[in-house]
Short mmCIF file of C-alpha atoms in Angstrom, two decimals:
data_model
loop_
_atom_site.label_atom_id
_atom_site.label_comp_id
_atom_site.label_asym_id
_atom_site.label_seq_id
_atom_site.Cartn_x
_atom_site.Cartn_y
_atom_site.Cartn_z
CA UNK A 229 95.84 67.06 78.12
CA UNK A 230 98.26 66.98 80.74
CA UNK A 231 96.40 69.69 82.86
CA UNK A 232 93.30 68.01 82.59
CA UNK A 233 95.06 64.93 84.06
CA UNK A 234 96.38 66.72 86.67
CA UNK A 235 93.11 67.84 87.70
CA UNK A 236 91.39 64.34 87.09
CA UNK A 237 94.16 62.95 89.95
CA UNK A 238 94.21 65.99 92.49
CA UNK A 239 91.12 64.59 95.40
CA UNK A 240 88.79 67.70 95.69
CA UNK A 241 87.11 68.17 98.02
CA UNK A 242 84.16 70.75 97.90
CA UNK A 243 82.07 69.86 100.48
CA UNK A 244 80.91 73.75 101.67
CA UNK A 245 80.78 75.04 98.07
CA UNK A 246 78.49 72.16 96.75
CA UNK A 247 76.19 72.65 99.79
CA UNK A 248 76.37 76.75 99.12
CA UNK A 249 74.97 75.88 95.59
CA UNK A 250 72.33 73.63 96.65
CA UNK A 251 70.75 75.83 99.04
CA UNK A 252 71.34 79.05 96.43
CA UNK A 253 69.22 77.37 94.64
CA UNK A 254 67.03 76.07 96.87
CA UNK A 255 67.40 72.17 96.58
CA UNK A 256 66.98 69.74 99.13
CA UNK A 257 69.89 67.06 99.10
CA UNK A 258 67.42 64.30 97.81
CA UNK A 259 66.40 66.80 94.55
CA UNK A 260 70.25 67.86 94.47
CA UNK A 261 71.18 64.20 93.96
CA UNK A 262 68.30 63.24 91.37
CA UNK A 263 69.59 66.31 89.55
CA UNK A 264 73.35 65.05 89.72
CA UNK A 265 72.55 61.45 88.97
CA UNK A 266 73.69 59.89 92.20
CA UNK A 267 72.78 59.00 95.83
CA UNK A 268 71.49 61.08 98.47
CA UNK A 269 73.33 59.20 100.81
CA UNK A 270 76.75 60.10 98.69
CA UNK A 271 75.86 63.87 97.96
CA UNK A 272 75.56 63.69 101.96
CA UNK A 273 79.18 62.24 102.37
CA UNK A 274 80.37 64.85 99.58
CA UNK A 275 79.02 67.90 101.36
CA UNK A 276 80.75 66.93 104.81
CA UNK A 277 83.96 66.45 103.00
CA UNK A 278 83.87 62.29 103.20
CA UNK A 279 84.09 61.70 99.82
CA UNK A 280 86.12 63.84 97.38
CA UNK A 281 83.85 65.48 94.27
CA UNK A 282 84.68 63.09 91.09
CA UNK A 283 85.47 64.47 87.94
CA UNK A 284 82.13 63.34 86.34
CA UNK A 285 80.40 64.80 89.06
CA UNK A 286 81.94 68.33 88.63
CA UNK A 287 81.16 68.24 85.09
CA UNK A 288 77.22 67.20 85.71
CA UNK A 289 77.85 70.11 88.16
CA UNK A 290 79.04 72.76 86.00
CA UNK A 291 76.76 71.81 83.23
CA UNK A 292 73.34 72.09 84.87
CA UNK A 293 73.93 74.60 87.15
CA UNK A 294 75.88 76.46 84.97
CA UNK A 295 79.25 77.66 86.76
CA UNK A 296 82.88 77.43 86.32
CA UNK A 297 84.83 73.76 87.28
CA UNK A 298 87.14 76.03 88.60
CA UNK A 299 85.05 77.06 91.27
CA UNK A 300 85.10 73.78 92.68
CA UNK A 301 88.44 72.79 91.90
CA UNK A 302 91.49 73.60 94.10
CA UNK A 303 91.58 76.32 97.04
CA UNK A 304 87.14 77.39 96.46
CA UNK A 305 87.61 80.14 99.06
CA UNK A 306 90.95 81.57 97.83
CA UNK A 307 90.41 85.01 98.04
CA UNK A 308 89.05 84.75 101.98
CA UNK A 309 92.15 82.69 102.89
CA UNK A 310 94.47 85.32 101.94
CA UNK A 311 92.43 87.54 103.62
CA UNK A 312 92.61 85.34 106.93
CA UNK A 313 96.41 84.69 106.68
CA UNK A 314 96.92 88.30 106.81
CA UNK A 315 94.85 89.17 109.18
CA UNK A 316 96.11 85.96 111.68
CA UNK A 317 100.08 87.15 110.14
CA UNK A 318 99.63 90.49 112.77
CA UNK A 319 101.67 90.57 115.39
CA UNK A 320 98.70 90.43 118.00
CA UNK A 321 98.14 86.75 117.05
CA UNK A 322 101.65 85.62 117.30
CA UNK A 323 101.77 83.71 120.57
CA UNK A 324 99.10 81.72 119.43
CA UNK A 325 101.10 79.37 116.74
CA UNK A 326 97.96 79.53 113.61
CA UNK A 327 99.73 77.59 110.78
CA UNK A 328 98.43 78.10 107.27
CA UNK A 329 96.61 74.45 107.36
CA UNK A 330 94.37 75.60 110.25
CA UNK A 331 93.28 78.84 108.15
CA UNK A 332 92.68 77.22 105.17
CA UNK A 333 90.49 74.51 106.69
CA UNK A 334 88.68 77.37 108.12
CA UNK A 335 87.93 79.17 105.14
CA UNK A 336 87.19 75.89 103.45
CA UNK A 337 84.97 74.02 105.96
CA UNK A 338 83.23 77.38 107.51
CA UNK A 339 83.29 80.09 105.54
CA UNK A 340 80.50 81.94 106.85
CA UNK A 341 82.32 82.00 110.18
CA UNK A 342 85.22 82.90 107.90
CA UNK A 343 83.35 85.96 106.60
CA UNK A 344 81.97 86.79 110.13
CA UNK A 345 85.83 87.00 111.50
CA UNK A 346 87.11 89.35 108.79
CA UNK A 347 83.83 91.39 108.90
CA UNK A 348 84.34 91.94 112.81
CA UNK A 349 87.81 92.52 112.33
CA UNK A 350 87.12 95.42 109.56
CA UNK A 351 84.76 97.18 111.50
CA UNK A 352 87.16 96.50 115.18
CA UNK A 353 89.86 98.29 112.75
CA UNK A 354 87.52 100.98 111.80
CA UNK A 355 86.89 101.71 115.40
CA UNK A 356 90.66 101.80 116.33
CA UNK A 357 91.07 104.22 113.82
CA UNK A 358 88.55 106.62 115.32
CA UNK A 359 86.41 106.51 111.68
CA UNK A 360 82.86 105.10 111.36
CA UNK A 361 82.23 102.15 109.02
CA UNK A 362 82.32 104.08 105.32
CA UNK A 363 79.93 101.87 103.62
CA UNK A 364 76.08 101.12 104.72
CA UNK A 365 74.71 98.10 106.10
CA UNK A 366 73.01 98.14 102.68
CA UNK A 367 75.30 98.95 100.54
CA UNK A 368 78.07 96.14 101.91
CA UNK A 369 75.19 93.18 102.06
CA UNK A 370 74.97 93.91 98.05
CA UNK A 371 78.51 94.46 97.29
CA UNK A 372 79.04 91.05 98.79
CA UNK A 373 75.77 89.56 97.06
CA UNK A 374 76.98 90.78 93.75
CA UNK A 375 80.56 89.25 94.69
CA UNK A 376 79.16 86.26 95.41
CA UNK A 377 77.71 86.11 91.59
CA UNK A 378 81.24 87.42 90.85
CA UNK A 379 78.96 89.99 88.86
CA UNK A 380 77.81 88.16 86.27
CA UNK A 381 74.22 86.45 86.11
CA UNK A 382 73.93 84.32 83.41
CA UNK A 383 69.77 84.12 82.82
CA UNK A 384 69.90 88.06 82.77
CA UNK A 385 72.63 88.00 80.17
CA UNK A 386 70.66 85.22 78.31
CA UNK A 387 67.48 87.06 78.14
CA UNK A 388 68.94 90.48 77.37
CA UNK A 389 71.25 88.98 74.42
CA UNK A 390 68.21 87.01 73.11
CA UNK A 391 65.89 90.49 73.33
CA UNK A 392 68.76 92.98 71.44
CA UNK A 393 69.04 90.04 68.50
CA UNK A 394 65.13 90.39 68.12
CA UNK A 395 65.58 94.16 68.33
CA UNK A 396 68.39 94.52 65.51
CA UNK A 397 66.20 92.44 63.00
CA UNK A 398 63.77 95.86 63.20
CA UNK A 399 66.44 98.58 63.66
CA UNK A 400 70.11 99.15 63.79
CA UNK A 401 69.49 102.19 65.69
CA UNK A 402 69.08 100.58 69.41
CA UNK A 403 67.80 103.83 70.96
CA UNK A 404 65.01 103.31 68.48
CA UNK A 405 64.37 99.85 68.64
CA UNK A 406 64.13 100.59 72.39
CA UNK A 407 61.51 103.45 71.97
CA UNK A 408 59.42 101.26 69.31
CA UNK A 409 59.89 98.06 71.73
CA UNK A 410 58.26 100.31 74.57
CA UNK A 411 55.24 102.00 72.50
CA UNK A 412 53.91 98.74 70.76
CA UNK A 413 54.17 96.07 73.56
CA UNK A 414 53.79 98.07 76.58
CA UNK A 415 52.15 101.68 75.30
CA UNK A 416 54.84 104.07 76.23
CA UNK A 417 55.98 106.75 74.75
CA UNK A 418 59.65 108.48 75.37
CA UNK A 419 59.53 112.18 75.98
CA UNK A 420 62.49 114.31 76.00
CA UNK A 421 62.08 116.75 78.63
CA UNK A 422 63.78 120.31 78.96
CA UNK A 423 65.54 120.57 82.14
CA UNK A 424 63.53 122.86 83.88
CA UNK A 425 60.64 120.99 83.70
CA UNK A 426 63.13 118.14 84.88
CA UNK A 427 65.52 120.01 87.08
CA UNK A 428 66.40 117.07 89.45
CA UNK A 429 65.47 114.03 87.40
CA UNK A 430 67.27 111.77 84.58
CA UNK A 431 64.54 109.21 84.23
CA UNK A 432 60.66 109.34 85.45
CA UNK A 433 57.74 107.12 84.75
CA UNK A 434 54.60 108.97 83.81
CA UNK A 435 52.01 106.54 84.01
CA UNK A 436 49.15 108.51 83.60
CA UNK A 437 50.30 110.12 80.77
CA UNK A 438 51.98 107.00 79.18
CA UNK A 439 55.09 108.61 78.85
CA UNK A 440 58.79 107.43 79.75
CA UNK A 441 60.32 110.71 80.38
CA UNK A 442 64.05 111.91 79.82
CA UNK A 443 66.34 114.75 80.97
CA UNK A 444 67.18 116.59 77.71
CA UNK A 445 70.94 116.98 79.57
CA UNK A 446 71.25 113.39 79.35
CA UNK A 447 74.18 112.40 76.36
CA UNK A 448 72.97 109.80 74.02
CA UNK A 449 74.57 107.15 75.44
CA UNK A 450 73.22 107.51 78.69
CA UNK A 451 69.60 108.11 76.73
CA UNK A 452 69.76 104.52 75.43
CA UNK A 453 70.69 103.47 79.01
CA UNK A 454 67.60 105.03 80.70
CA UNK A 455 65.53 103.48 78.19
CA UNK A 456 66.85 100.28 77.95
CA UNK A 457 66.61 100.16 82.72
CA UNK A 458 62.88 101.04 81.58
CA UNK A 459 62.47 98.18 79.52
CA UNK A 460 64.87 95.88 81.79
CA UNK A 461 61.52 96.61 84.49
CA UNK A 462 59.18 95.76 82.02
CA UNK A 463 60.52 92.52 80.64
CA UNK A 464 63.19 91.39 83.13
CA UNK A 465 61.44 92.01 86.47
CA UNK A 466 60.17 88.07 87.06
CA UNK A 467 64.44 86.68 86.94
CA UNK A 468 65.05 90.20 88.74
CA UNK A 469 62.69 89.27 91.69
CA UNK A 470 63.84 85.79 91.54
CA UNK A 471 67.10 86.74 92.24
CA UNK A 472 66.50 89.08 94.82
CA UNK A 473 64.20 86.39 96.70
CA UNK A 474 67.44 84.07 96.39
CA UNK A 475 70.00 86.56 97.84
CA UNK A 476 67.63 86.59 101.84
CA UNK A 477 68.77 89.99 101.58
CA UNK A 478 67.56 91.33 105.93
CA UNK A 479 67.13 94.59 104.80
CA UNK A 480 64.40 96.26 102.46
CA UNK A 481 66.87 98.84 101.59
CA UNK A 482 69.32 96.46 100.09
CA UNK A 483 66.48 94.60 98.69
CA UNK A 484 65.74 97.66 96.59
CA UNK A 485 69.61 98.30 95.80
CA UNK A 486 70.00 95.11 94.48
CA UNK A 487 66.78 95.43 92.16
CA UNK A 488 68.24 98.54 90.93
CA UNK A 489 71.64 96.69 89.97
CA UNK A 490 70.18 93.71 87.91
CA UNK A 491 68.00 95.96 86.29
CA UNK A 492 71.17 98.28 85.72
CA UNK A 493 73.20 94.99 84.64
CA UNK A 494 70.58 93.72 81.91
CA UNK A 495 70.19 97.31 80.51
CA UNK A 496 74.10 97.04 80.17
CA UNK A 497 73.70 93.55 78.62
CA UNK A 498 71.14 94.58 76.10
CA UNK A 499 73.46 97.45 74.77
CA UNK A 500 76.77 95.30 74.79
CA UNK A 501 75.01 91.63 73.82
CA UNK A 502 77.51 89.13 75.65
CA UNK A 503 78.72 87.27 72.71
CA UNK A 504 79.34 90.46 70.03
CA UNK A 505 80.98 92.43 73.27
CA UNK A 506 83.24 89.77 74.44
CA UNK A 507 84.19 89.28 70.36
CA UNK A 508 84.80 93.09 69.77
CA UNK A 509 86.82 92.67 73.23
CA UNK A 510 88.73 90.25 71.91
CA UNK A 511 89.37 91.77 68.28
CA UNK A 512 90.67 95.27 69.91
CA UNK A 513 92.58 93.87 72.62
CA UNK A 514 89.65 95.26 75.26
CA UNK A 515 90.32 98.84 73.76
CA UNK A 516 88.34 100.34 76.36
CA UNK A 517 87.45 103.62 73.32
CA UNK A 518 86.77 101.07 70.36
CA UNK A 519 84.28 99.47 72.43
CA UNK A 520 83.01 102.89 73.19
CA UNK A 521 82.35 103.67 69.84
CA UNK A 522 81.42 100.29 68.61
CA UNK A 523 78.38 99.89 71.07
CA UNK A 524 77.48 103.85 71.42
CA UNK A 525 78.21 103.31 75.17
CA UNK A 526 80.11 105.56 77.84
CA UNK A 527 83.16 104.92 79.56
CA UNK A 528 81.97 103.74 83.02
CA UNK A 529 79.27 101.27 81.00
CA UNK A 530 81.94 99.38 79.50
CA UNK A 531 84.05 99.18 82.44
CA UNK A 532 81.37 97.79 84.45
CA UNK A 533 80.56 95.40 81.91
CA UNK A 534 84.12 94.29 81.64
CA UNK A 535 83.50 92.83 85.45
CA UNK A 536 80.69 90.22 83.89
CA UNK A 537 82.64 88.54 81.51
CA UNK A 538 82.29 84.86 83.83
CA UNK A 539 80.19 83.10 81.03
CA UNK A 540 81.30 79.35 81.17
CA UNK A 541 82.91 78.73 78.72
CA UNK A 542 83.14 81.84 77.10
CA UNK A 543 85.00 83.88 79.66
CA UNK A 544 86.74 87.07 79.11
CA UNK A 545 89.47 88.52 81.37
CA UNK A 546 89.13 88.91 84.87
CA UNK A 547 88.90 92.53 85.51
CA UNK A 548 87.37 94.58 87.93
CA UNK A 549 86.27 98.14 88.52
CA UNK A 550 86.13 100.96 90.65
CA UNK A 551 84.69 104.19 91.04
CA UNK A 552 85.94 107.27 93.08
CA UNK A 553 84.96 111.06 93.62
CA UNK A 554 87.05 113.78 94.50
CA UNK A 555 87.97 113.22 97.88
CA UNK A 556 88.42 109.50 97.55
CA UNK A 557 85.41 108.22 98.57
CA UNK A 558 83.87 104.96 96.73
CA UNK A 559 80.89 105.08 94.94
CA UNK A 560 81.46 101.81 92.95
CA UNK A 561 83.80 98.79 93.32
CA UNK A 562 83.02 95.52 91.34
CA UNK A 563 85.57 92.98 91.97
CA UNK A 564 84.23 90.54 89.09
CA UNK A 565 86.22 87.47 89.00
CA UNK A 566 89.44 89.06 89.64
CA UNK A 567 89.87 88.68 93.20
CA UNK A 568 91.50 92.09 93.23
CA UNK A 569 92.68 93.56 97.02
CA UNK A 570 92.81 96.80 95.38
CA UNK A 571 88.54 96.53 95.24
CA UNK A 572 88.64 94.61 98.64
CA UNK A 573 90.49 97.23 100.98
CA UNK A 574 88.08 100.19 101.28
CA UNK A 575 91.37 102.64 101.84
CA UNK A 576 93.44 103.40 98.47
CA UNK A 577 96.81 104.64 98.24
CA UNK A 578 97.48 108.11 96.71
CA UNK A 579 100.34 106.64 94.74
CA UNK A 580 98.01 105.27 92.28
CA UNK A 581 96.87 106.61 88.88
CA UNK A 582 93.31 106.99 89.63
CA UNK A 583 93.68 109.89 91.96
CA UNK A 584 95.56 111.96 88.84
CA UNK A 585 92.98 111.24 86.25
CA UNK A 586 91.33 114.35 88.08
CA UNK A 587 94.32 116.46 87.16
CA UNK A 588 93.85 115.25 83.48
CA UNK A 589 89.99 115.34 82.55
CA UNK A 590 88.89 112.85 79.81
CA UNK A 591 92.08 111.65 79.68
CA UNK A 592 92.49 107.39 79.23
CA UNK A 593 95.78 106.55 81.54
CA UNK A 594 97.47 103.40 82.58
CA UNK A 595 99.30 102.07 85.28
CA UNK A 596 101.23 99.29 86.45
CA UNK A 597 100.99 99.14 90.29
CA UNK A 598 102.85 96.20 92.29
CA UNK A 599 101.00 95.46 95.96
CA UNK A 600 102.88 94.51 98.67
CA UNK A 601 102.17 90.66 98.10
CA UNK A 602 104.09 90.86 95.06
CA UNK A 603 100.94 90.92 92.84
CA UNK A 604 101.05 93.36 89.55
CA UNK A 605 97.60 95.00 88.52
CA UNK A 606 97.49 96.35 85.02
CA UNK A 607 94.96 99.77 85.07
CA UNK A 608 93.01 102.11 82.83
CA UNK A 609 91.94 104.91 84.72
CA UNK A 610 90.10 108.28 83.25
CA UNK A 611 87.31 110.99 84.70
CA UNK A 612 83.78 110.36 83.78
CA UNK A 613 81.09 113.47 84.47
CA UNK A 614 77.32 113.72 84.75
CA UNK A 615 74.82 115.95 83.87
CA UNK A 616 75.25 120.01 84.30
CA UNK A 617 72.55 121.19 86.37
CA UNK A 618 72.18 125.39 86.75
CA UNK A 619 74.72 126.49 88.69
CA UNK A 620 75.69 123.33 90.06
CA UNK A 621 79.28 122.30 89.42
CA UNK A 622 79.51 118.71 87.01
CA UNK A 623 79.20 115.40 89.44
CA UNK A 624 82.59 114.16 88.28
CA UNK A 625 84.07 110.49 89.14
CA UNK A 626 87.20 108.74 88.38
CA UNK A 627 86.74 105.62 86.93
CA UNK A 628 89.24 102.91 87.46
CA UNK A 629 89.28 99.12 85.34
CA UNK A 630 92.44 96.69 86.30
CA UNK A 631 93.25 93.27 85.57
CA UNK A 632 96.18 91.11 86.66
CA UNK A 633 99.35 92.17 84.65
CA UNK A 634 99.80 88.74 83.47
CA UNK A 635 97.19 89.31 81.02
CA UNK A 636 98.85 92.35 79.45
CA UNK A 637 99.79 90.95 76.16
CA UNK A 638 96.34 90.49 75.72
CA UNK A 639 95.41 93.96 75.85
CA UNK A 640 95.39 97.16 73.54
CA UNK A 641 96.97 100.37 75.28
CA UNK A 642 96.12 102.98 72.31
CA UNK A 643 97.78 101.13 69.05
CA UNK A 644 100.22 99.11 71.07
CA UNK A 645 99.86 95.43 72.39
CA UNK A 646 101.14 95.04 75.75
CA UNK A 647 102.91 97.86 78.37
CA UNK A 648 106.67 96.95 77.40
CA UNK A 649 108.33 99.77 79.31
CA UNK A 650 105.80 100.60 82.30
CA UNK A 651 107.25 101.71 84.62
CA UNK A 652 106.28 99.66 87.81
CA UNK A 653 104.43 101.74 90.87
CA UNK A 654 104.99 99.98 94.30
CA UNK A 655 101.72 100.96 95.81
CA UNK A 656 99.70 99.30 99.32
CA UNK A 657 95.95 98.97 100.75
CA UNK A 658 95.83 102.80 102.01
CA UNK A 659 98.39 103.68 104.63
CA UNK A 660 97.03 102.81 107.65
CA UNK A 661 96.81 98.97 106.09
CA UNK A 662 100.64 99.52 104.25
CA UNK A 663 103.91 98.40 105.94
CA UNK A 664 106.24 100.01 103.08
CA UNK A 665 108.68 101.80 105.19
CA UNK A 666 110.31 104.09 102.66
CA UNK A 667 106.78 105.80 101.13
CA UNK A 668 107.30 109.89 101.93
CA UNK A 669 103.72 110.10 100.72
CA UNK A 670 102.50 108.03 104.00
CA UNK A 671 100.16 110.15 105.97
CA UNK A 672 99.41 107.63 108.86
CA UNK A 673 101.41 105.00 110.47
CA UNK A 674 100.24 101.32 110.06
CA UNK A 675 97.50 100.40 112.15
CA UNK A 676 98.63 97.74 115.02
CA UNK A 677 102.48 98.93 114.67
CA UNK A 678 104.52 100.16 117.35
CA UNK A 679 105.92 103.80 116.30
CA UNK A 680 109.59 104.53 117.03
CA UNK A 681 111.52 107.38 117.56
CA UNK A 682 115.14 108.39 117.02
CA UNK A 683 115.50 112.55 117.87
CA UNK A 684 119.23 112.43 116.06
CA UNK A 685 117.59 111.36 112.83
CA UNK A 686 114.63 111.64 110.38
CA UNK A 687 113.62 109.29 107.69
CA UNK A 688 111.97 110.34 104.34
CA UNK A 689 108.63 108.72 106.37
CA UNK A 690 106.90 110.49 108.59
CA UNK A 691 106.22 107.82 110.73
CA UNK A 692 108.88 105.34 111.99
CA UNK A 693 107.49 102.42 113.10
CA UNK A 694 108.68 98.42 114.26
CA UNK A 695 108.88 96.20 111.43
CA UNK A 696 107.92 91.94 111.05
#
């Protein structure tokens, strides 16, 4: 009760995140204020920050446009400010006296110029470092699309829980509930194909012959996945476009990648319904192998879904997830809702647990890491490995899910609630973006840091180099 009060007294003002919704969804202010019961004229004064957002008005707001109060209440662009007051905290900026205020009004009243500054300075840092930028134009536009959902789209989750109920009242075998879904309404039949007849393919669409056909090297889980992104085209593809249209994505390419997501995302939501996944979540304490077994998914397809769990008012933890090969590289990185750094920074440091789950194959191990901030991430790392194609070595990923240690009564770690006892790994952002001076696994010096050199000594760190 008290919270609530607290909120009901705090002025909030939302101005840039009210207009962002309006124009996500395509709304002129005069149909934005019909829908929220008041003037034009006031949803204009709201917008520009003239009139603070009432409480009645945030709950019309979170009720037909379906999104969390929280969103609009306190700092809306918390994640960006952080990443503003470190970036304006370097020593380069120092002479020109930015207090905290000025950044957060920033992030708050501009945040597209917000994102512009920290996008320039990433790829200015990139540069410096004598690297080109890791991750595609396509690829980054949607990332940040999908962040900007904080992965989790509630008409795809709607539609896929309502289809799997309909498909359990015919089968409890989902695989075949799939297969009979996709011969009777759309006349396609699943073929299971050997592999060399499919020596490069997981999934093709055999029009002409009717035929959904499958990779006999895919594992059973991933067979139900396949078939259940085949139906996700069949039956989800109008909300899929819509969504797509919505993002104004500039490039075909991402256009395409983002297509391939949702329809990824409601294949994921069909197999783990939201409602009986976030319950068995709940019941195991997020036991990332009980939810394995319990929904005849693989390892990466429940950590990924672990990053949707935003349904209003039926949230699950924050968590996000992350995906790595053998040299380091990022394949996936889903920050969810939980605002992680660790997903943000596109360097990692080798200090953390998700470089050794390649030393221990199929093996589930946790970690408590502590960033440089003085935030504690609880994660669940363990090697996941594709098909076997002739001679071909395995594709094999480490796959990385982390929530904020805070939460870690609420989770299972094999039989035992909590992590009473883990030991706590200081880890940072990668080197060249860590300013720990006593690491002796640091293999570059900070980047914008003067080095120093003393010839009568030598430190455990390679590099020596000018502190705050």
């Amino acid at each position: 009760m008290a919270q609530g009060g607290g909120m009901a007294e705090r002025k909030i003002f939302a101005g840039a995140a009210l207009r962002r919704l309006r124009r996500n969804h395509g709304l002129t202010q005069v149909s934005m204020a019909e829908t929220l019961d008041i003037s034009s004229s006031y949803l204009n004064l709201i917008e520009h920050n003239q009139r603070p957002v009432s409480a009645a008005i945030l709950l019309r707001i979170a009720e037909r446009f379906d999104i969390d109060p929280r969103d609009f209440a306190g700092d809306t662009r918390g994640e960006q400010t952080s990443a503003l007051k470190r970036l304006f905290g370097h020593s380069d900026f120092a002479d020109l006296d930015i207090v905290a205020s000025e950044i957060s009004e920033l992030a708050e009243q501009a945040p597209g110029i917000a994102a512009a500054i920290l996008r320039l300075a990433e790829r200015g840092a990139g540069q410096d470092r004598g690297v080109p930028d890791a991750e595609p134009l396509a690829v980054r536009l949607v990332r940040q699309e999908i962040e900007r959902w904080k992965n989790h789209f509630a008409d795809l989750d709607a539609q896929a829980e309502a289809l799997a109920d309909e498909l359990r009242l015919g089968s409890a075998d989902l695989y075949g509930a799939i297969s009979e879904r996709l011969r009777a309404r759309h006349q396609l039949a699943i073929r299971i194909l050997p592999v060399d007849v499919m020596p490069d393919r997981l999934r093709r669409l055999d029009l002409h012959a009717r035929q959904l056909q499958l990779s006999e090297m895919l594992e059973p889980a991933s067979r139900t996945f396949q078939a259940a992104t085949q139906l996700a085209q069949l039956e989800a593809r109008g909300e899929v476009d819509a969504l797509v249209a919505g993002a104004n994505l500039p490039d075909r390419a991402a256009e395409r990648l983002l297509r391939r997501h949702l329809f990824s995302y409601f294949a994921a939501a069909l197999i783990m319904p939201y409602a009986r996944f976030l319950r068995a979540c709940e019941a195991t304490g997020y036991d990332l192998i009980l939810l394995q077994r319990r929904f005849g998914a693989g390892f990466e397809q429940v950590a990924h879904r672990l990053t949707t769990l935003q349904r209003v008012g039926a949230r699950g933890l924050p968590f996000f997830m992350m995906r790595i090969d053998r040299a380091g590289q990022t394949s996936k990185r889903y920050a969810g809702a939980s605002g992680s750094p660790l997903v943000a920074s596109a360097q990692r440091c080798p200090l953390w647990n998700i470089h050794g789950a390649f030393a221990r194959p199929a093996e589930l191990l946790h970690d408590l890491v502590e960033l440089e901030d003085g935030s504690q991430w609880l994660t669940f790392s363990r090697t996941v490995e594709g098909p076997t194609y002739g001679t071909q070595h395995p594709a094999r990923f480490a796959v990385a899910v982390g929530v904020e240690a805070r939460f870690a009564s609420s989770l299972s770690v094999r039989g035992e609630r909590g992590v009473t006892g883990t030991r706590v790994v200081p880890v940072g952002l990668g080197c060249i973006a860590c300013m720990r001076p006593d690491c002796s696994q640091r293999s570059a010096p900070p980047a914008g840091r003067t080095l120093l050199f003393n010839e009568r000594e030598r430190t455990i760190n390679a590099y020596h180099f000018a502190g705050d």
